[in-house]
Amino acid sequence: MSDVADRVKKIVVEHLGVEEDKVAENASFIDDLGADSLDTVELVMAFEEEFGIEIPDDAAETIQTFGDAVKFISEAS
Amino acid sequence: MFDLTGKNALITGASGGIGGDIARALHDAGATVGLSGTRVEPLQALADELGERAHVLPCNLGDAEAVAALPKQAADAMGSVDILVNNAGITRDNLFMRMSDDEWQSVIDVNLTATAKLCKGVLRGMMKARWGRIINISSVVGATGNPGQANYAASKAGMVGMTKSLAYEVASRGITANAVAPGFITTAMTDKLTDDQKSGILGQVPAGRMGEPAEIAAAVLYLASPEAGYVTGTTLHVNGGMAML
């Protein structure tokens, strides 16, 4: 697993309080990992800080799963 | 009574009567204050009066770019914005049938849109801190209406609806959002009223007098305090009983 994926996974585990093995490629933050809509906003904020990037609101809305996040961040950073 | 030591508060309209007293009250309670307003001189005079823990942050809320920049300027100056008091407001009174698009829009822009943008601008830091206080200064006329003030009343009622919606969204993060709705308070805004208008208004105020800016500041201080952590989405009416809502 890539470095980006590890760091994203760590944030997701810490923020949502879920087991690491639940954070699968296609795990949806809201449907599978118990996030509410505000959690997803906070996750994006945490990603922005961790990776020093800006994630615009329209892009943030497309980040629904762990895999989406890793893909977006890998391309942006 | 209320201790705001270590908290940083941004107050708009701090050059006015109510805003100045809000800044004094929060500062007296130990907060660092960011004084925003369009006129630098009265802001600087207030900062000089308060001494330490006071920053002057001039901003014209009719200027969208200046509004967008203010939250960051405030956070840079103070370290964070833990308390936001949207107090700035303008009036451009006219009969509704004669009200120009500009009279309508300028009041909505400053009173409602700038308030929304400042709320949005400070929320990120509050979410991370898991603590925040947003206090929007509405008006009794937002609830009752007032002839000649359709634009102002709409903006002030809009603030209340926005505040409640925001309160829902961020309550779980330790952030409260409330409104304070002053009645008739002795300020530059009400000084413009004629004596006839004033006596007419006082006839509707059970307390039989105008309110003082310090009486609005006291309500803001309470809502900003740690003790008010379970109060959110409410409107605190401070109006001498003229509208019991």
mmCIF file of C-alpha atoms in Angstrom:
data_model
loop_
_atom_site.group_PDB
_atom_site.id
_atom_site.type_symbol
_atom_site.label_atom_id
_atom_site.label_comp_id
_atom_site.label_asym_id
_atom_site.label_seq_id
_atom_site.Cartn_x
_atom_site.Cartn_y
_atom_site.Cartn_z
ATOM 1 C CA MET A 1 0.000 0.000 0.000
ATOM 2 C CA SER A 2 1.282 3.440 -0.891
ATOM 3 C CA ASP A 3 2.457 5.996 1.591
ATOM 4 C CA VAL A 4 -0.498 8.236 0.734
ATOM 5 C CA ALA A 5 -2.937 5.421 1.446
ATOM 6 C CA ASP A 6 -1.321 4.715 4.805
ATOM 7 C CA ARG A 7 -1.558 8.327 5.870
ATOM 8 C CA VAL A 8 -5.139 8.668 4.657
ATOM 9 C CA LYS A 9 -6.079 5.471 6.462
ATOM 10 C CA LYS A 10 -4.528 6.714 9.685
ATOM 11 C CA ILE A 11 -6.609 9.914 9.525
ATOM 12 C CA VAL A 12 -9.799 7.987 8.789
ATOM 13 C CA VAL A 13 -9.191 5.527 11.623
ATOM 14 C CA GLU A 14 -8.442 8.290 14.095
ATOM 15 C CA HIS A 15 -11.244 10.573 13.049
ATOM 16 C CA LEU A 16 -14.046 8.054 12.680
ATOM 17 C CA GLY A 17 -12.884 5.662 15.367
ATOM 18 C CA VAL A 18 -13.149 2.600 13.128
ATOM 19 C CA GLU A 19 -11.026 -0.566 12.901
ATOM 20 C CA GLU A 20 -8.219 -0.337 10.373
ATOM 21 C CA ASP A 21 -9.352 -3.426 8.456
ATOM 22 C CA LYS A 22 -12.759 -1.843 7.826
ATOM 23 C CA VAL A 23 -11.121 0.906 5.775
ATOM 24 C CA ALA A 24 -11.190 -0.904 2.449
ATOM 25 C CA GLU A 25 -10.603 0.570 -1.001
ATOM 26 C CA ASN A 26 -14.318 0.929 -1.708
ATOM 27 C CA ALA A 27 -15.461 1.682 1.859
ATOM 28 C CA SER A 28 -17.857 4.613 1.843
ATOM 29 C CA PHE A 29 -17.221 7.071 4.647
ATOM 30 C CA ILE A 30 -20.928 7.597 5.237
ATOM 31 C CA ASP A 31 -22.465 4.212 4.350
ATOM 32 C CA ASP A 32 -19.762 1.868 5.655
ATOM 33 C CA LEU A 33 -17.701 3.812 8.174
ATOM 34 C CA GLY A 34 -20.439 5.615 10.088
ATOM 35 C CA ALA A 35 -19.480 9.165 9.156
ATOM 36 C CA ASP A 36 -22.079 11.917 9.095
ATOM 37 C CA SER A 37 -21.939 14.728 6.573
ATOM 38 C CA LEU A 38 -20.020 16.960 8.954
ATOM 39 C CA ASP A 39 -17.455 14.202 9.518
ATOM 40 C CA THR A 40 -16.764 14.158 5.787
ATOM 41 C CA VAL A 41 -16.111 17.903 5.888
ATOM 42 C CA GLU A 42 -13.686 17.378 8.755
ATOM 43 C CA LEU A 43 -11.957 14.507 6.972
ATOM 44 C CA VAL A 44 -11.339 16.738 3.977
ATOM 45 C CA MET A 45 -9.967 19.429 6.297
ATOM 46 C CA ALA A 46 -7.635 16.857 7.842
ATOM 47 C CA PHE A 47 -6.479 15.628 4.402
ATOM 48 C CA GLU A 48 -5.753 19.208 3.344
ATOM 49 C CA GLU A 49 -3.542 19.722 6.363
ATOM 50 C CA GLU A 50 -1.783 16.393 6.237
ATOM 51 C CA PHE A 51 -0.878 16.734 2.574
ATOM 52 C CA GLY A 52 -0.614 20.522 2.273
ATOM 53 C CA ILE A 53 -3.133 20.683 -0.540
ATOM 54 C CA GLU A 54 -6.388 22.517 -1.181
ATOM 55 C CA ILE A 55 -9.455 20.448 -1.926
ATOM 56 C CA PRO A 56 -12.150 22.686 -3.448
ATOM 57 C CA ASP A 57 -15.740 22.132 -2.339
ATOM 58 C CA ASP A 58 -16.861 20.644 -5.648
ATOM 59 C CA ALA A 59 -13.993 18.145 -5.571
ATOM 60 C CA ALA A 60 -14.621 17.357 -1.915
ATOM 61 C CA GLU A 61 -18.140 16.271 -2.796
ATOM 62 C CA THR A 62 -16.786 13.581 -5.114
ATOM 63 C CA ILE A 63 -14.673 12.025 -2.359
ATOM 64 C CA GLN A 64 -17.084 9.416 -1.038
ATOM 65 C CA THR A 65 -14.845 6.433 -0.337
ATOM 66 C CA PHE A 66 -11.398 5.726 1.039
ATOM 67 C CA GLY A 67 -10.260 4.909 -2.504
ATOM 68 C CA ASP A 68 -11.636 8.219 -3.811
ATOM 69 C CA ALA A 69 -9.615 10.074 -1.202
ATOM 70 C CA VAL A 70 -6.371 8.252 -1.956
ATOM 71 C CA LYS A 71 -6.842 8.740 -5.694
ATOM 72 C CA PHE A 72 -7.615 12.446 -5.404
ATOM 73 C CA ILE A 73 -4.752 13.154 -3.039
ATOM 74 C CA SER A 74 -2.238 11.130 -5.053
ATOM 75 C CA GLU A 75 -3.116 13.155 -8.126
ATOM 76 C CA ALA A 76 -3.153 16.491 -6.315
ATOM 77 C CA SER A 77 0.058 16.227 -4.337
ATOM 78 C CA MET B 1 -18.888 36.338 36.610
ATOM 79 C CA PHE B 2 -18.040 34.965 33.162
ATOM 80 C CA ASP B 3 -14.426 34.158 32.373
ATOM 81 C CA LEU B 4 -13.210 34.369 28.775
ATOM 82 C CA THR B 5 -9.509 34.286 29.553
ATOM 83 C CA GLY B 6 -7.583 32.837 26.623
ATOM 84 C CA LYS B 7 -10.477 33.258 24.163
ATOM 85 C CA ASN B 8 -10.174 35.393 21.055
ATOM 86 C CA ALA B 9 -13.211 37.340 19.911
ATOM 87 C CA LEU B 10 -13.840 39.084 16.590
ATOM 88 C CA ILE B 11 -16.458 41.838 16.789
ATOM 89 C CA THR B 12 -17.760 43.617 13.700
ATOM 90 C CA GLY B 13 -19.192 47.088 13.946
ATOM 91 C CA ALA B 14 -16.972 47.707 16.948
ATOM 92 C CA SER B 15 -16.816 51.422 16.137
ATOM 93 C CA GLY B 16 -20.515 51.751 16.941
ATOM 94 C CA GLY B 17 -22.240 52.130 20.281
ATOM 95 C CA ILE B 18 -23.387 48.548 20.754
ATOM 96 C CA GLY B 19 -20.294 46.983 19.174
ATOM 97 C CA GLY B 20 -18.009 49.072 21.350
ATOM 98 C CA ASP B 21 -19.741 47.950 24.506
ATOM 99 C CA ILE B 22 -19.709 44.316 23.340
ATOM 100 C CA ALA B 23 -15.953 44.605 22.872
ATOM 101 C CA ARG B 24 -15.570 46.159 26.334
ATOM 102 C CA ALA B 25 -17.643 43.429 27.976
ATOM 103 C CA LEU B 26 -15.754 40.560 26.323
ATOM 104 C CA HIS B 27 -12.435 42.245 26.998
ATOM 105 C CA ASP B 28 -13.350 42.851 30.657
ATOM 106 C CA ALA B 29 -14.074 39.129 30.934
ATOM 107 C CA GLY B 30 -10.531 38.380 29.805
ATOM 108 C CA ALA B 31 -10.919 37.837 26.064
ATOM 109 C CA THR B 32 -8.577 39.184 23.431
ATOM 110 C CA VAL B 33 -10.652 41.267 21.038
ATOM 111 C CA GLY B 34 -10.381 41.972 17.331
ATOM 112 C CA LEU B 35 -12.153 45.237 16.623
ATOM 113 C CA SER B 36 -13.540 45.468 13.129
ATOM 114 C CA GLY B 37 -15.342 48.334 11.483
ATOM 115 C CA THR B 38 -15.101 50.714 8.565
ATOM 116 C CA ARG B 39 -13.778 53.733 10.481
ATOM 117 C CA VAL B 40 -10.258 53.287 11.823
ATOM 118 C CA GLU B 41 -10.206 56.248 14.228
ATOM 119 C CA PRO B 42 -12.906 55.112 16.634
ATOM 120 C CA LEU B 43 -11.536 51.558 16.486
ATOM 121 C CA GLN B 44 -8.074 52.795 17.407
ATOM 122 C CA ALA B 45 -9.515 54.958 20.189
ATOM 123 C CA LEU B 46 -11.305 51.912 21.600
ATOM 124 C CA ALA B 47 -8.176 49.778 21.294
ATOM 125 C CA ASP B 48 -6.206 52.462 23.148
ATOM 126 C CA GLU B 49 -8.851 52.550 25.851
ATOM 127 C CA LEU B 50 -8.771 48.772 26.269
ATOM 128 C CA GLY B 51 -4.975 48.556 26.253
ATOM 129 C CA GLU B 52 -3.540 45.076 25.886
ATOM 130 C CA ARG B 53 -5.419 42.272 24.132
ATOM 131 C CA ALA B 54 -7.023 44.583 21.545
ATOM 132 C CA HIS B 55 -6.413 44.519 17.802
ATOM 133 C CA VAL B 56 -7.749 46.910 15.168
ATOM 134 C CA LEU B 57 -8.990 45.118 12.037
ATOM 135 C CA PRO B 58 -10.571 47.611 9.628
ATOM 136 C CA CYS B 59 -12.985 46.077 7.138
ATOM 137 C CA ASN B 60 -15.733 47.397 4.894
ATOM 138 C CA LEU B 61 -18.401 44.691 4.986
ATOM 139 C CA GLY B 62 -19.845 45.991 1.732
ATOM 140 C CA ASP B 63 -16.641 44.849 0.028
ATOM 141 C CA ALA B 64 -16.839 41.099 -0.640
ATOM 142 C CA GLU B 65 -13.071 40.661 -0.891
ATOM 143 C CA ALA B 66 -12.488 42.448 2.404
ATOM 144 C CA VAL B 67 -15.114 40.231 4.037
ATOM 145 C CA ALA B 68 -13.443 37.100 2.698
ATOM 146 C CA ALA B 69 -10.090 38.222 4.090
ATOM 147 C CA LEU B 70 -11.238 39.257 7.569
ATOM 148 C CA PRO B 71 -11.401 35.850 9.309
ATOM 149 C CA LYS B 72 -7.802 35.097 8.355
ATOM 150 C CA GLN B 73 -6.629 38.576 9.350
ATOM 151 C CA ALA B 74 -8.294 38.104 12.720
ATOM 152 C CA ALA B 75 -6.805 34.642 13.215
ATOM 153 C CA ASP B 76 -3.354 35.927 12.227
ATOM 154 C CA ALA B 77 -3.608 38.813 14.679
ATOM 155 C CA MET B 78 -5.015 36.872 17.629
ATOM 156 C CA GLY B 79 -4.021 33.254 16.967
ATOM 157 C CA SER B 80 -7.604 32.053 16.455
ATOM 158 C CA VAL B 81 -11.199 33.220 16.405
ATOM 159 C CA ASP B 82 -13.097 31.463 19.185
ATOM 160 C CA ILE B 83 -15.946 33.941 19.418
ATOM 161 C CA LEU B 84 -17.503 35.766 16.474
ATOM 162 C CA VAL B 85 -19.932 38.602 17.077
ATOM 163 C CA ASN B 86 -21.615 39.796 13.900
ATOM 164 C CA ASN B 87 -22.800 43.142 15.106
ATOM 165 C CA ALA B 88 -22.253 45.427 12.112
ATOM 166 C CA GLY B 89 -25.393 46.571 10.399
ATOM 167 C CA ILE B 90 -26.653 49.337 8.180
ATOM 168 C CA THR B 91 -30.059 50.811 7.430
ATOM 169 C CA ARG B 92 -31.308 52.355 4.207
ATOM 170 C CA ASP B 93 -34.916 53.051 5.102
ATOM 171 C CA ASN B 94 -37.608 53.724 2.559
ATOM 172 C CA LEU B 95 -41.193 52.810 1.921
ATOM 173 C CA PHE B 96 -41.235 49.383 0.356
ATOM 174 C CA MET B 97 -42.966 50.642 -2.767
ATOM 175 C CA ARG B 98 -40.233 53.223 -3.248
ATOM 176 C CA MET B 99 -37.299 51.081 -2.202
ATOM 177 C CA SER B 100 -34.612 50.915 -4.891
ATOM 178 C CA ASP B 101 -32.792 47.724 -5.782
ATOM 179 C CA ASP B 102 -29.651 49.303 -4.397
ATOM 180 C CA GLU B 103 -31.289 50.147 -1.068
ATOM 181 C CA TRP B 104 -32.469 46.567 -0.815
ATOM 182 C CA GLN B 105 -29.240 44.905 -1.914
ATOM 183 C CA SER B 106 -26.777 46.965 0.079
ATOM 184 C CA VAL B 107 -28.580 46.204 3.346
ATOM 185 C CA ILE B 108 -28.846 42.489 2.529
ATOM 186 C CA ASP B 109 -25.171 42.410 1.493
ATOM 187 C CA VAL B 110 -23.829 43.929 4.695
ATOM 188 C CA ASN B 111 -26.273 42.625 7.279
ATOM 189 C CA LEU B 112 -26.926 39.117 5.978
ATOM 190 C CA THR B 113 -24.396 38.056 3.352
ATOM 191 C CA ALA B 114 -21.330 39.410 5.138
ATOM 192 C CA THR B 115 -22.548 37.782 8.348
ATOM 193 C CA ALA B 116 -22.889 34.432 6.577
ATOM 194 C CA LYS B 117 -19.438 34.705 5.032
ATOM 195 C CA LEU B 118 -17.794 35.579 8.323
ATOM 196 C CA CYS B 119 -19.526 32.638 10.023
ATOM 197 C CA LYS B 120 -18.243 30.361 7.286
ATOM 198 C CA GLY B 121 -14.772 31.822 7.543
ATOM 199 C CA VAL B 122 -14.354 31.144 11.257
ATOM 200 C CA LEU B 123 -15.987 27.719 11.426
ATOM 201 C CA ARG B 124 -13.003 25.721 10.304
ATOM 202 C CA GLY B 125 -10.927 26.812 13.274
ATOM 203 C CA MET B 126 -13.839 26.321 15.651
ATOM 204 C CA MET B 127 -14.472 22.812 14.328
ATOM 205 C CA LYS B 128 -10.869 21.874 14.949
ATOM 206 C CA ALA B 129 -10.894 23.438 18.395
ATOM 207 C CA ARG B 130 -14.185 21.740 19.241
ATOM 208 C CA TRP B 131 -15.268 25.040 20.761
ATOM 209 C CA GLY B 132 -16.814 28.144 19.310
ATOM 210 C CA ARG B 133 -19.367 30.846 19.883
ATOM 211 C CA ILE B 134 -21.180 32.636 17.094
ATOM 212 C CA ILE B 135 -23.419 35.484 18.146
ATOM 213 C CA ASN B 136 -25.346 37.340 15.492
ATOM 214 C CA ILE B 137 -26.916 40.648 16.402
ATOM 215 C CA SER B 138 -30.373 40.646 14.866
ATOM 216 C CA SER B 139 -33.140 43.091 15.770
ATOM 217 C CA VAL B 140 -36.632 43.132 17.188
ATOM 218 C CA VAL B 141 -37.834 44.333 13.784
ATOM 219 C CA GLY B 142 -36.634 41.052 12.275
ATOM 220 C CA ALA B 143 -39.427 39.436 14.261
ATOM 221 C CA THR B 144 -42.068 42.159 14.213
ATOM 222 C CA GLY B 145 -41.408 44.033 10.968
ATOM 223 C CA ASN B 146 -41.276 47.808 10.817
ATOM 224 C CA PRO B 147 -42.685 50.211 8.229
ATOM 225 C CA GLY B 148 -39.918 51.689 6.090
ATOM 226 C CA GLN B 149 -37.504 48.899 6.965
ATOM 227 C CA ALA B 150 -38.457 45.965 4.736
ATOM 228 C CA ASN B 151 -34.822 45.521 3.710
ATOM 229 C CA TYR B 152 -33.471 45.782 7.254
ATOM 230 C CA ALA B 153 -36.182 43.554 8.731
ATOM 231 C CA ALA B 154 -35.625 40.959 6.011
ATOM 232 C CA SER B 155 -31.895 40.948 6.676
ATOM 233 C CA LYS B 156 -32.382 40.606 10.424
ATOM 234 C CA ALA B 157 -34.978 37.838 10.102
ATOM 235 C CA GLY B 158 -32.662 36.131 7.629
ATOM 236 C CA MET B 159 -29.893 36.169 10.205
ATOM 237 C CA VAL B 160 -32.117 34.321 12.667
ATOM 238 C CA GLY B 161 -32.973 31.546 10.206
ATOM 239 C CA MET B 162 -29.363 31.221 9.199
ATOM 240 C CA THR B 163 -28.213 31.134 12.809
ATOM 241 C CA LYS B 164 -30.646 28.347 13.669
ATOM 242 C CA SER B 165 -29.606 26.237 10.666
ATOM 243 C CA LEU B 166 -25.960 26.712 11.480
ATOM 244 C CA ALA B 167 -26.623 25.844 15.120
ATOM 245 C CA TYR B 168 -28.066 22.496 14.032
ATOM 246 C CA GLU B 169 -25.070 21.658 11.889
ATOM 247 C CA VAL B 170 -22.274 22.387 14.330
ATOM 248 C CA ALA B 171 -23.811 21.679 17.743
ATOM 249 C CA SER B 172 -22.087 18.302 17.986
ATOM 250 C CA ARG B 173 -18.708 20.006 17.691
ATOM 251 C CA GLY B 174 -19.042 22.224 20.754
ATOM 252 C CA ILE B 175 -19.973 25.272 18.707
ATOM 253 C CA THR B 176 -23.040 27.316 19.526
ATOM 254 C CA ALA B 177 -24.755 29.838 17.291
ATOM 255 C CA ASN B 178 -27.254 32.262 18.722
ATOM 256 C CA ALA B 179 -28.808 35.611 17.967
ATOM 257 C CA VAL B 180 -29.411 38.632 20.144
ATOM 258 C CA ALA B 181 -32.306 40.833 19.100
ATOM 259 C CA PRO B 182 -32.073 44.328 20.537
ATOM 260 C CA GLY B 183 -35.124 46.539 20.793
ATOM 261 C CA PHE B 184 -34.677 50.300 20.793
ATOM 262 C CA ILE B 185 -31.225 51.082 22.115
ATOM 263 C CA THR B 186 -29.596 54.494 22.464
ATOM 264 C CA THR B 187 -27.137 54.528 19.543
ATOM 265 C CA ALA B 188 -26.257 56.650 16.552
ATOM 266 C CA MET B 189 -28.807 54.599 14.601
ATOM 267 C CA THR B 190 -31.692 55.531 16.902
ATOM 268 C CA ASP B 191 -30.432 59.114 17.398
ATOM 269 C CA LYS B 192 -31.635 59.707 13.856
ATOM 270 C CA LEU B 193 -35.225 59.251 15.025
ATOM 271 C CA THR B 194 -37.278 62.381 15.674
ATOM 272 C CA ASP B 195 -38.593 63.106 19.172
ATOM 273 C CA ASP B 196 -42.088 62.273 17.946
ATOM 274 C CA GLN B 197 -40.880 58.920 16.650
ATOM 275 C CA LYS B 198 -39.063 58.243 19.910
ATOM 276 C CA SER B 199 -42.053 59.011 22.109
ATOM 277 C CA GLY B 200 -44.210 56.881 19.839
ATOM 278 C CA ILE B 201 -41.807 53.995 20.246
ATOM 279 C CA LEU B 202 -41.468 54.399 24.005
ATOM 280 C CA GLY B 203 -45.250 54.138 24.266
ATOM 281 C CA GLN B 204 -44.834 50.533 23.085
ATOM 282 C CA VAL B 205 -42.023 49.681 25.480
ATOM 283 C CA PRO B 206 -43.286 48.378 28.828
ATOM 284 C CA ALA B 207 -39.966 49.316 30.432
ATOM 285 C CA GLY B 208 -40.697 52.919 29.451
ATOM 286 C CA ARG B 209 -37.175 53.717 28.328
ATOM 287 C CA MET B 210 -34.658 53.002 25.610
ATOM 288 C CA GLY B 211 -32.129 50.278 26.275
ATOM 289 C CA GLU B 212 -28.434 50.899 26.768
ATOM 290 C CA PRO B 213 -25.673 49.354 24.631
ATOM 291 C CA ALA B 214 -24.225 47.754 27.765
ATOM 292 C CA GLU B 215 -27.474 45.811 28.182
ATOM 293 C CA ILE B 216 -26.949 44.215 24.756
ATOM 294 C CA ALA B 217 -23.303 43.568 25.576
ATOM 295 C CA ALA B 218 -24.328 41.683 28.714
ATOM 296 C CA ALA B 219 -26.502 39.335 26.651
ATOM 297 C CA VAL B 220 -23.627 38.738 24.237
ATOM 298 C CA LEU B 221 -21.235 38.087 27.104
ATOM 299 C CA TYR B 222 -23.538 35.423 28.474
ATOM 300 C CA LEU B 223 -23.913 33.672 25.106
ATOM 301 C CA ALA B 224 -20.129 33.798 24.605
ATOM 302 C CA SER B 225 -19.429 32.257 27.972
ATOM 303 C CA PRO B 226 -18.597 28.620 28.710
ATOM 304 C CA GLU B 227 -21.695 28.599 30.939
ATOM 305 C CA ALA B 228 -23.934 29.052 27.862
ATOM 306 C CA GLY B 229 -22.619 25.909 26.189
ATOM 307 C CA TYR B 230 -26.053 24.260 26.150
ATOM 308 C CA VAL B 231 -27.771 27.317 24.646
ATOM 309 C CA THR B 232 -27.805 27.191 20.863
ATOM 310 C CA GLY B 233 -30.092 28.261 18.038
ATOM 311 C CA THR B 234 -31.938 30.672 20.237
ATOM 312 C CA THR B 235 -32.678 34.361 19.931
ATOM 313 C CA LEU B 236 -32.286 36.375 23.087
ATOM 314 C CA HIS B 237 -34.640 39.343 22.905
ATOM 315 C CA VAL B 238 -33.415 42.383 24.800
ATOM 316 C CA ASN B 239 -36.131 44.930 24.254
ATOM 317 C CA GLY B 240 -37.680 46.143 27.487
ATOM 318 C CA GLY B 241 -40.719 43.992 26.812
ATOM 319 C CA MET B 242 -41.770 45.708 23.575
ATOM 320 C CA ALA B 243 -42.162 42.313 21.893
ATOM 321 C CA MET B 244 -42.443 39.257 24.115
ATOM 322 C CA LEU B 245 -41.345 36.471 21.823
#
